Amino acid sequence: MKLLPKEHANLVEQAIRAAQAAGDLPAFDIPEIEVRPPKRPEQGDYAASVALQLAKPAKLNPFHIATQIAHHMPAADFVSAVEVLHPGFINFRLNPEWLKAQVDSIITEGENLFQLDLGVGKRAQVEFVSANPTGPLHVGRSRGAIVGDSIARILEATGYSVEREYYFNNAGVQMTNLGNSLRLRYLEALGMPVEIPGADDKTFYHGDYLRDFAKQLIAEKRNTLVEEDWLPFKEYAEVKMFEIIRTTLKRVNIHHEVFFNENSLYDSGAVWKILEALEKGGYVYESNIRENADEEEREKAKNYAPAKWFRSTTFGDKEDRVVVKSDGNPTYTLPDIAYHANKIERGFDLLVNILGADHFTQHQVVKYGIQALNMDSSKIHVILVQLVRMIKDGEVQKISTRAGAIETLDDLIDQTSADAVRYILLARSPDSHLDFDLDAAVAQTNENPVYYIQNAHVRCAGIFRQTSDISDDGADLSLLGDAEMTFIRKALELGDVLEFSAVNLEPHKIAFYAHELASVFHPIYDNVRVLSTDVSPDLAKARLRFYRAAQVVFKRVLNLMGMTAPEVM
RNA sequence: GCUCCCAUAGCGCAGUGGAUAGCGCGUCGGUCUUCUAAACCGUAGGUCGCAGGUUCGAAUCCUGCUGGGGGCACCA
């Protein structure tokens, strides 16, 4: 399938060169030519404003330039007319015959509709979710999960070979706390005298899931673990937690090819090698306080033991960061830098990392670390998704894994549907804060955009259920009307939306496009009937062919968003 | 205080420097004996937070300000 903006831009460029060669336009450098569908139908199907940009360099009035460009415009099978409008827009109209033929092209491409070659031969990695196995996935994590997986799908559709990766840490204080928490729940479930910490105890995980784990653990091991410390409990909880997380992700159609354990960076010695490299570069110093600290800070740090600091200020950070604590253990920063260095060494052409907005500072420090290692950080693209807040009964819910006050992704799916959750979390710019109004999502289920879009696919499927005895092979597409062509025009924009989403890593564009496409479809469905006594067999055949193409487009778009394309609702 | 994101219709949000700024919900009024009415048609609703600047042209780019949210631990 053609990417029409590009095709038109090529024509314009050829026309400008031709006009210059003929002496009808003066010499000037040709800028990047942008062509896109204008807002209003009377302004054509595609429009270029390049003549307006050229007025200055060419020292001519834009209308004249546009006229000359139009005059030299080469012919193309997809263009039927070129118009020039004041103050200097060049408007194209698609050739109706060509347009109608696209119905067959769409059906031929099928599930690979607008499969692009942007990333062919290239490897991309998308890292997302990356939650430590301390609790079920909550809503805050879910947004990054959906955005990450959707980006992966879009990259696949543009030809990339994509790996989805999940980075996690199963060591550290939080996991010890988790082990301890399960241990207490285990003893509690055995009826032993234990004191469960209060809700404000930050070392205890209060979630009910640990009660469940404790019961299962007793079923498996009885009371044989009574004398054990936190470790076997931590190991048990970790395995169980990952099972749950994977199952939850599967429910929303997400799976990761690689689970990368932070520990492996210690096992391989990578963490210390990175530290050594940073030290060699002169980016590390030992002190009880960062350089350039003010008097107040110095006073506070007077009694601290020395730690190792990364001089990230060299790269524009506002303060240096501790990489090795005074107790000799690295902070999260060091393995994080090692992890990203590892990613780069694995030779991906594109690295995408989905992070919550609260990790902004962290990713900056990691980036400075990569620079200090003299590695190319330009392949790393970080998508920061703004925080999600749950609104319930009109009030903001506090989310805290430790306190057990969690709105989990599972709850959300149970109360709505996997497709609805995906769409709601996807259909927003990542930069925009998202208030997930649970009451509205549940109550307005029938008006949720997800069903509006899926219903278009369902309606197509409904037609084919009723017409299994009619073949649409060899349909005469010239019988199709203007309404159907409005839809085909919109459908042909999918490739551009896809390319834009991939290049800019903005998957929400697909979500909005899907809704626009459905809103073009539904009115047509109402008026363009297949089974009606006043529709001739030939016309019915042509319309059937049209709906087959429409169904292909909706299925492709829904798949790109990781949603199902149901036959019935 | 430093920093990141946001501010567009009553509410929730799109908007890639171009032509008369859009969509959903909600308002009001219509449409099912015909392939799914989870739909369609019509209606009302705007100082694009404020003030400057750049440009032939600014919701979009720059500066400042105001308001809301996030981040600024030897936690991850």
XYZ file of C-alpha atoms (C1' of nucleotides) in Angstrom:
645
model
C 0.000 0.000 0.000
C 1.134 3.514 -0.690
C 1.877 6.128 1.934
C -0.006 8.884 0.179
C 1.576 11.924 1.867
C 4.973 10.719 0.730
C 3.751 9.926 -2.769
C 2.263 13.395 -3.104
C 5.374 15.025 -1.690
C 7.436 13.250 -4.327
C 5.189 14.662 -7.033
C 5.533 18.172 -5.650
C 9.284 17.880 -5.479
C 9.457 16.675 -9.072
C 7.190 19.534 -10.104
C 9.386 22.114 -8.390
C 12.491 20.754 -10.086
C 10.726 20.737 -13.425
C 9.557 24.308 -12.930
C 13.060 25.381 -12.008
C 14.526 23.587 -15.024
C 12.007 25.312 -17.275
C 12.873 28.675 -15.778
C 9.375 29.133 -14.382
C 10.693 29.197 -10.825
C 14.023 30.629 -9.656
C 16.711 28.520 -8.041
C 16.294 27.798 -4.314
C 16.797 24.883 -1.985
C 13.746 22.696 -1.763
C 12.576 22.349 1.840
C 11.056 19.219 3.293
C 7.658 19.006 1.699
C 4.790 18.178 3.995
C 1.564 16.881 2.587
C -1.414 15.874 4.644
C -5.171 15.636 4.483
C -6.691 19.069 5.113
C -9.411 19.627 7.655
C -12.151 20.404 5.194
C -13.267 18.168 2.344
C -13.612 21.109 -0.044
C -9.868 21.636 0.370
C -9.149 18.353 -1.377
C -7.962 14.980 -0.157
C -4.347 15.975 0.386
C -2.789 19.419 0.557
C 0.664 20.981 0.449
C 1.551 24.382 1.887
C 5.069 24.386 0.520
C 4.433 27.365 -1.774
C 3.795 29.506 1.311
C 7.132 28.517 2.765
C 8.846 29.233 -0.529
C 7.537 32.782 -0.912
C 10.492 34.232 0.899
C 13.416 32.273 -0.599
C 11.889 32.510 -4.072
C 10.936 36.154 -3.597
C 7.633 35.547 -5.325
C 4.085 35.596 -4.187
C 2.985 32.167 -2.949
C -0.020 31.879 -5.242
C 2.229 32.299 -8.259
C 4.621 29.649 -6.940
C 1.765 27.237 -6.308
C 0.420 27.812 -9.783
C 3.786 27.038 -11.346
C 4.199 23.911 -9.241
C 0.735 22.724 -10.214
C 1.492 23.444 -13.852
C 4.526 21.154 -13.795
C 2.935 18.446 -11.664
C 3.620 15.013 -13.149
C 0.689 12.675 -13.660
C 0.074 9.873 -11.202
C -2.496 7.094 -11.183
C -3.819 8.077 -7.753
C -4.357 11.770 -8.554
C -7.303 13.046 -10.535
C -7.000 16.799 -9.976
C -4.605 19.433 -8.663
C -6.064 22.738 -7.524
C -4.419 25.943 -6.352
C -6.187 28.015 -3.726
C -5.371 31.323 -2.100
C -3.067 32.200 -0.540
C -1.032 29.385 -2.109
C -2.231 25.962 -1.102
C -1.906 23.103 -3.562
C -4.782 20.684 -3.154
C -4.918 17.191 -4.588
C -7.901 15.011 -5.284
C -7.619 11.261 -5.331
C -8.662 9.469 -8.483
C -12.018 7.770 -7.708
C -11.231 4.737 -9.865
C -7.901 4.235 -8.129
C -9.588 4.734 -4.779
C -12.180 2.053 -5.488
C -9.462 -0.370 -6.526
C -7.914 0.041 -3.052
C -10.789 -2.012 -1.667
C -9.219 -5.078 -3.259
C -5.720 -4.056 -2.200
C -6.818 -3.808 1.430
C -8.375 -7.276 1.306
C -5.255 -8.701 -0.335
C -2.975 -7.324 2.361
C -5.277 -8.614 5.065
C -3.655 -8.971 8.461
C -0.483 -7.361 7.136
C -2.284 -4.231 6.024
C 0.176 -1.338 5.924
C 3.021 -3.474 7.143
C 5.895 -1.004 6.714
C 9.568 -1.567 6.054
C 10.931 1.229 8.239
C 12.549 -1.204 10.644
C 13.212 -4.170 8.394
C 16.513 -5.794 9.324
C 16.669 -3.855 12.594
C 16.310 -5.079 16.154
C 14.392 -3.140 18.754
C 13.996 -3.804 22.434
C 11.170 -2.457 24.518
C 11.622 -2.629 28.268
C 8.460 -2.176 30.263
C 6.558 -3.136 33.402
C 9.787 -4.075 35.244
C 7.998 -4.185 38.571
C 9.759 -6.017 41.364
C 7.824 -9.089 42.517
C 6.651 -7.566 45.786
C 2.971 -7.406 44.940
C 0.342 -7.639 42.213
C 0.471 -5.153 39.354
C -1.386 -2.016 40.242
C -2.984 0.564 38.045
C 0.019 2.860 38.052
C 2.141 0.150 36.491
C -0.577 -0.811 34.082
C -0.330 2.304 32.017
C 3.339 1.710 31.271
C 2.542 -1.920 30.535
C -0.075 -1.077 27.944
C 1.929 1.745 26.393
C 5.038 -0.423 26.215
C 3.313 -3.372 24.628
C 1.520 -1.124 22.153
C 4.814 0.459 21.126
C 6.226 -3.023 20.643
C 3.308 -3.923 18.386
C 3.683 -0.739 16.379
C 7.390 -1.334 15.917
C 6.650 -4.861 14.731
C 4.206 -3.431 12.229
C 6.945 -1.199 10.888
C 9.253 -4.136 10.293
C 11.372 -4.206 13.437
C 12.266 -7.446 15.084
C 11.134 -6.658 18.619
C 12.073 -8.096 21.991
C 9.993 -7.292 25.047
C 12.018 -7.252 28.222
C 11.171 -7.148 31.904
C 13.902 -5.986 34.296
C 13.554 -6.941 37.917
C 15.376 -7.131 41.193
C 14.734 -10.066 43.508
C 17.296 -9.041 46.107
C 17.438 -6.009 48.315
C 15.653 -4.682 51.323
C 12.157 -4.723 49.883
C 12.355 -8.408 49.024
C 13.662 -9.146 52.508
C 10.711 -7.243 53.896
C 8.439 -9.286 51.685
C 9.973 -12.525 53.008
C 9.590 -11.343 56.567
C 6.009 -10.331 55.945
C 5.100 -13.710 54.526
C 6.848 -15.395 57.433
C 4.649 -13.506 59.890
C 1.523 -14.360 57.904
C 2.594 -17.991 57.837
C 3.073 -18.121 61.589
C -0.163 -16.252 62.065
C -2.051 -18.759 59.897
C -0.595 -21.589 61.962
C -2.152 -19.976 64.994
C 1.125 -19.006 66.548
C 1.433 -15.918 68.686
C 2.808 -13.251 66.362
C 2.364 -9.562 66.315
C 1.349 -8.199 62.909
C 2.771 -4.693 62.489
C 0.413 -1.770 62.168
C -0.581 -0.096 58.932
C 2.074 2.586 59.326
C 4.921 0.042 59.531
C 6.839 0.599 56.321
C 8.691 -2.709 56.483
C 5.551 -4.838 56.359
C 3.490 -5.733 53.299
C -0.144 -5.636 54.303
C -1.721 -6.970 51.124
C -4.146 -9.859 51.404
C -2.223 -11.808 48.794
C 0.346 -12.722 51.452
C -2.410 -14.322 53.526
C -3.246 -16.469 50.501
C 0.391 -17.366 49.998
C 0.622 -18.358 53.653
C -2.329 -20.715 53.310
C -0.862 -22.305 50.184
C 2.495 -22.611 51.868
C 0.950 -24.448 54.791
C -0.858 -26.758 52.385
C 2.464 -27.582 50.741
C 4.899 -27.564 53.646
C 2.732 -27.791 56.758
C 4.571 -26.351 59.732
C 8.098 -27.354 58.659
C 9.182 -23.769 58.127
C 8.440 -22.521 61.615
C 12.091 -22.232 62.563
C 13.214 -20.719 59.262
C 14.200 -17.079 58.746
C 12.873 -14.815 55.974
C 14.797 -16.396 53.087
C 12.652 -19.406 52.094
C 9.582 -17.213 52.487
C 11.034 -14.626 50.172
C 11.840 -17.290 47.601
C 8.354 -18.735 47.812
C 6.700 -15.320 47.582
C 8.841 -14.363 44.612
C 7.907 -17.422 42.568
C 4.226 -17.025 43.407
C 4.287 -13.310 42.707
C 5.810 -13.760 39.291
C 3.219 -16.384 38.451
C 0.529 -13.908 39.323
C 2.148 -11.046 37.448
C 2.624 -13.110 34.308
C -0.937 -14.359 34.467
C -2.228 -10.829 34.862
C -0.158 -9.586 31.947
C -1.389 -12.457 29.832
C -4.946 -11.358 30.506
C -4.221 -8.054 28.772
C -2.380 -9.811 25.965
C 1.146 -9.025 27.099
C 4.100 -11.344 27.293
C 7.804 -10.675 27.631
C 10.468 -12.637 25.796
C 13.155 -11.812 28.347
C 13.080 -11.466 32.118
C 16.343 -9.820 33.095
C 17.438 -10.270 36.692
C 19.447 -7.452 38.183
C 21.393 -10.067 40.149
C 22.977 -11.368 36.986
C 24.827 -8.073 36.792
C 26.420 -8.883 40.129
C 27.069 -12.519 39.212
C 28.860 -11.489 36.053
C 30.807 -8.805 37.852
C 29.356 -6.209 35.474
C 28.404 -3.892 38.311
C 31.970 -3.665 39.598
C 33.407 -3.405 36.121
C 31.195 -0.403 35.492
C 32.320 1.159 38.764
C 35.921 0.567 37.768
C 35.345 2.158 34.386
C 33.740 5.175 36.000
C 36.630 5.450 38.445
C 39.121 5.153 35.619
C 37.398 8.007 33.882
C 37.809 10.090 37.021
C 34.068 10.319 37.607
C 34.055 8.814 41.100
C 35.215 10.207 44.412
C 34.993 9.075 47.993
C 33.536 11.421 50.552
C 30.984 11.686 53.286
C 29.304 14.518 51.380
C 28.955 15.535 47.789
C 31.200 18.213 46.397
C 29.739 21.697 46.369
C 27.396 20.915 49.204
C 26.373 23.941 51.214
C 27.082 24.575 54.886
C 23.812 23.175 56.097
C 24.319 19.886 54.257
C 27.895 19.627 55.473
C 26.745 20.015 59.013
C 24.193 17.240 58.599
C 26.677 14.892 56.951
C 29.379 15.453 59.520
C 29.032 12.018 61.060
C 28.411 10.034 57.848
C 30.960 7.445 56.827
C 32.449 8.005 53.370
C 30.584 6.771 50.305
C 31.480 6.716 46.619
C 29.980 9.476 44.524
C 29.440 9.639 40.782
C 30.336 13.089 39.512
C 27.221 13.359 37.330
C 27.422 17.144 37.492
C 30.062 16.850 34.769
C 27.222 16.021 32.398
C 24.803 18.635 33.625
C 23.250 16.992 36.659
C 22.474 19.436 39.444
C 24.161 17.291 42.068
C 26.430 14.261 42.265
C 24.913 10.893 43.136
C 25.958 8.150 45.500
C 26.791 4.928 43.675
C 28.302 2.959 46.557
C 26.922 3.440 50.019
C 29.155 3.755 53.058
C 28.340 0.138 53.921
C 29.972 -0.931 50.658
C 26.745 -1.828 48.841
C 25.865 -0.130 45.561
C 22.782 2.022 45.303
C 20.287 1.126 42.572
C 22.045 3.605 40.303
C 25.130 1.516 39.669
C 23.421 -1.691 38.494
C 21.000 0.462 36.539
C 23.873 2.002 34.612
C 25.361 -1.458 34.162
C 22.028 -2.714 32.866
C 21.769 -0.024 30.233
C 25.372 -0.547 29.214
C 24.499 -4.215 28.843
C 21.529 -3.362 26.646
C 23.657 -1.231 24.373
C 26.267 -3.990 24.125
C 23.607 -6.420 22.995
C 23.539 -4.512 19.739
C 19.959 -3.356 19.417
C 19.281 -0.653 16.871
C 16.593 0.871 19.025
C 16.072 0.747 22.769
C 12.810 1.933 24.246
C 12.291 2.211 27.957
C 8.895 2.915 29.472
C 9.085 4.605 32.850
C 6.719 6.296 35.244
C 7.194 10.042 35.485
C 8.477 9.603 39.017
C 11.604 7.960 37.546
C 12.644 11.011 35.581
C 15.641 11.833 37.747
C 16.776 8.233 37.778
C 16.811 7.958 34.018
C 18.758 11.197 33.770
C 21.438 9.860 36.093
C 21.613 6.623 34.115
C 22.008 8.619 30.936
C 24.884 10.585 32.476
C 26.422 7.287 33.518
C 26.243 5.954 29.972
C 27.878 9.140 28.738
C 30.632 8.804 31.343
C 31.298 5.332 29.953
C 31.724 6.887 26.529
C 28.830 4.882 25.184
C 26.249 6.069 22.704
C 23.130 6.955 24.649
C 21.278 8.150 21.559
C 19.750 4.732 20.894
C 17.969 4.811 24.218
C 14.541 6.370 24.052
C 12.755 6.893 27.311
C 8.995 7.276 27.331
C 7.833 8.820 30.565
C 4.224 8.109 31.287
C 2.577 10.459 33.709
C 0.985 9.024 36.782
C -2.377 7.367 36.908
C -4.725 8.166 39.724
C -7.699 6.039 40.537
C -10.922 7.860 41.145
C -13.481 5.929 43.110
C -16.691 7.335 44.515
C -15.442 10.679 43.267
C -12.327 10.518 45.405
C -8.676 9.986 44.628
C -7.407 6.628 45.836
C -4.011 6.336 47.455
C -1.965 3.600 45.886
C 0.661 1.909 47.987
C 1.840 -1.642 47.497
C 3.237 -1.839 50.984
C 0.089 -0.636 52.713
C -1.939 -3.086 50.665
C -4.215 -0.321 49.435
C -3.973 -1.283 45.814
C -6.248 -1.065 42.862
C -4.818 -3.978 40.948
C -4.848 -4.483 37.251
C -6.731 -7.718 37.862
C -9.499 -5.884 39.721
C -9.716 -3.437 36.904
C -10.005 -6.161 34.268
C -12.617 -7.968 36.341
C -14.726 -4.863 36.642
C -14.456 -3.822 33.000
C -12.654 -5.964 30.432
C -9.131 -6.481 29.186
C -9.922 -4.617 25.964
C -11.486 -1.704 27.825
C -8.518 -1.401 30.162
C -6.113 -1.446 27.233
C -8.016 1.199 25.339
C -8.560 3.552 28.266
C -4.914 3.412 29.279
C -3.740 3.796 25.703
C -6.029 6.560 24.502
C -4.158 9.370 26.141
C -0.925 11.158 25.425
C 1.738 9.712 27.778
C 2.508 13.301 28.817
C -0.984 13.768 30.093
C -2.024 12.818 33.594
C -4.650 10.141 33.673
C -7.433 9.933 36.168
C -8.953 6.516 35.813
C -12.515 7.030 36.927
C -13.500 3.529 37.892
C -17.136 4.371 38.483
C -17.401 5.895 35.035
C -15.493 3.075 33.387
C -17.775 0.512 34.919
C -21.036 2.407 34.690
C -20.475 3.698 31.173
C -19.367 0.395 29.815
C -21.857 0.668 27.003
C -20.586 4.061 25.958
C -16.947 3.203 26.276
C -15.094 4.028 23.044
C -13.673 0.528 22.999
C -17.082 -0.921 22.228
C -17.766 1.758 19.688
C -14.688 0.663 17.785
C -15.191 -3.052 18.225
C -18.815 -2.733 17.218
C -17.699 -1.664 13.763
C -15.927 -4.981 13.382
C -18.878 -6.821 14.849
C -21.246 -5.166 12.407
C -19.120 -6.284 9.470
C -19.024 -9.802 10.863
C -22.801 -9.679 11.230
C -23.226 -8.993 7.539
C -21.125 -11.975 6.560
C -23.088 -14.238 8.862
C -26.196 -13.337 6.865
C -24.628 -13.546 3.434
C -22.592 -16.730 3.464
C -24.341 -17.772 0.241
C -23.128 -14.704 -1.681
C -19.595 -14.504 -3.052
C -18.007 -11.109 -3.421
C -15.320 -12.367 -5.807
C -15.132 -10.307 -8.946
C -17.378 -7.615 -7.541
C -17.750 -4.517 -9.704
C -16.185 -1.910 -7.418
C -17.211 0.937 -9.705
C -20.696 0.562 -8.251
C -19.511 1.788 -4.870
C -20.653 5.240 -3.802
C -19.139 8.356 -2.265
C -19.922 7.312 1.288
C -17.903 4.128 0.976
C -15.027 6.075 -0.526
C -15.013 8.420 2.462
C -14.217 5.395 4.554
C -11.555 4.086 2.177
C -9.857 7.502 2.220
C -9.733 7.380 5.993
C -8.532 3.790 5.938
C -5.642 4.746 3.669
C -4.385 7.097 6.396
C -3.567 4.126 8.611
C -0.082 3.790 7.154
C 0.769 7.401 7.957
C -0.605 7.133 11.471
C 1.379 3.964 11.982
C 4.586 5.490 10.693
C 4.126 8.601 12.799
C 3.414 6.531 15.908
C 6.498 4.413 15.340
C 8.878 7.274 14.597
C 7.670 9.370 17.520
C 6.872 6.440 19.801
C 3.355 7.754 20.345
C 0.990 4.792 20.402
C -1.974 6.884 21.502
C -2.278 8.170 17.946
C -3.491 4.742 16.879
C -6.137 4.798 19.578
C -7.512 8.120 18.405
C -7.321 7.094 14.788
C -9.284 3.948 15.562
C -12.074 6.011 17.030
C -12.112 8.384 14.066
C -12.247 5.452 11.692
C -15.228 3.991 13.540
C -17.011 7.324 13.504
C -16.651 7.392 9.723
C -17.848 3.811 9.484
C -21.030 3.802 11.545
C -23.021 6.372 9.570
C -22.137 4.512 6.371
C -23.279 1.239 7.841
C -26.670 2.779 8.553
C -27.160 3.949 5.005
C -25.305 1.484 2.840
C -27.219 -1.752 3.160
C -26.329 -5.057 1.601
C -29.464 -7.067 2.248
C -32.372 -5.015 1.075
C -34.893 -5.564 -1.639
C -33.957 -2.369 -3.449
C -30.276 -3.355 -3.703
C -29.443 -5.184 -6.922
C -27.359 -8.398 -6.711
C -24.382 -6.682 -8.367
C -24.530 -3.735 -5.978
C -24.898 -6.075 -3.010
C -21.800 -7.890 -4.171
C -19.797 -4.663 -4.431
C -20.953 -3.521 -0.997
C -20.119 -6.882 0.477
C -16.620 -6.460 -0.907
C -16.452 -3.038 0.731
C -17.455 -4.402 4.131
C -14.891 -7.149 3.788
C -12.230 -4.464 3.375
C -13.641 -2.471 6.300
C -13.473 -5.542 8.491
C -9.830 -6.058 7.533
C -8.975 -2.500 8.519
C -10.711 -2.711 11.904
C -9.130 -6.034 12.693
C -5.689 -4.667 11.894
C -6.197 -1.548 13.991
C -7.552 -3.489 16.959
C -4.648 -5.915 16.761
C -2.192 -3.031 16.713
C -3.667 -1.947 20.026
C -3.485 -5.471 21.412
C -7.252 -5.713 21.501
C -9.522 -8.458 20.274
C -11.670 -8.110 17.174
C -14.867 -9.855 18.256
C -17.410 -11.349 15.837
C -20.265 -10.769 18.254
C -20.848 -8.588 21.286
C 14.349 26.651 46.132
C 15.798 23.370 41.681
C 13.488 20.336 37.974
C 9.787 17.437 34.777
C 4.597 17.220 32.976
C -0.022 19.654 32.398
C -3.539 24.161 31.476
C -8.042 24.009 24.651
C -16.354 23.849 25.148
C -19.878 22.396 31.636
C -16.595 17.617 32.398
C -12.791 14.278 30.188
C -9.352 14.980 26.196
C -7.172 15.249 20.624
C -4.641 18.685 17.752
C 3.072 17.113 12.983
C 4.089 26.226 12.276
C -0.776 26.563 7.786
C -7.028 27.500 5.384
C -13.301 28.583 9.363
C -9.655 24.854 16.402
C -11.965 19.199 16.799
C -13.727 14.283 19.439
C -16.287 11.812 23.501
C -19.457 12.435 27.767
C -23.109 15.553 29.470
C -27.601 19.398 27.430
C -31.852 19.775 24.232
C -34.822 17.482 20.059
C -35.530 13.432 16.572
C -34.604 7.970 14.260
C -35.416 0.736 14.995
C -41.301 -4.463 10.849
C -34.618 -4.321 6.948
C -27.241 -7.130 7.903
C -26.057 -5.690 16.144
C -29.860 1.177 18.319
C -23.074 -0.754 22.240
C -25.744 2.847 16.356
C -27.449 7.246 13.512
C -29.305 12.522 12.554
C -29.868 17.424 14.356
C -28.910 21.304 18.499
C -26.272 24.389 21.905
C -21.619 25.298 23.924
C -14.467 28.713 22.825
C -10.608 35.327 25.240
C -6.797 27.681 23.192
C -4.470 30.063 31.625
C -2.125 35.433 31.451
C 1.615 38.867 29.202
C 5.323 39.654 25.774
C 8.375 37.815 21.545
C 9.782 35.023 16.751
C 7.087 34.289 11.865
C 3.897 35.905 5.727
C 1.147 32.777 9.347
C 1.202 30.541 16.567
C -3.295 26.368 20.425
C 1.542 24.660 18.381
C 8.127 27.647 18.776
C 10.881 31.191 22.624
C 10.858 34.171 27.430
C 8.406 35.565 31.825
C 4.246 34.895 35.059
C -0.110 32.301 37.399
C -2.451 27.710 38.772
C -2.462 22.004 39.297
C 0.416 17.334 39.615
C 5.238 14.552 39.950
C 10.519 14.207 41.293
C 14.551 16.188 44.125
C 17.402 9.758 50.367
C 23.892 6.514 51.407
C 15.054 3.507 49.105
C 13.997 0.849 44.332
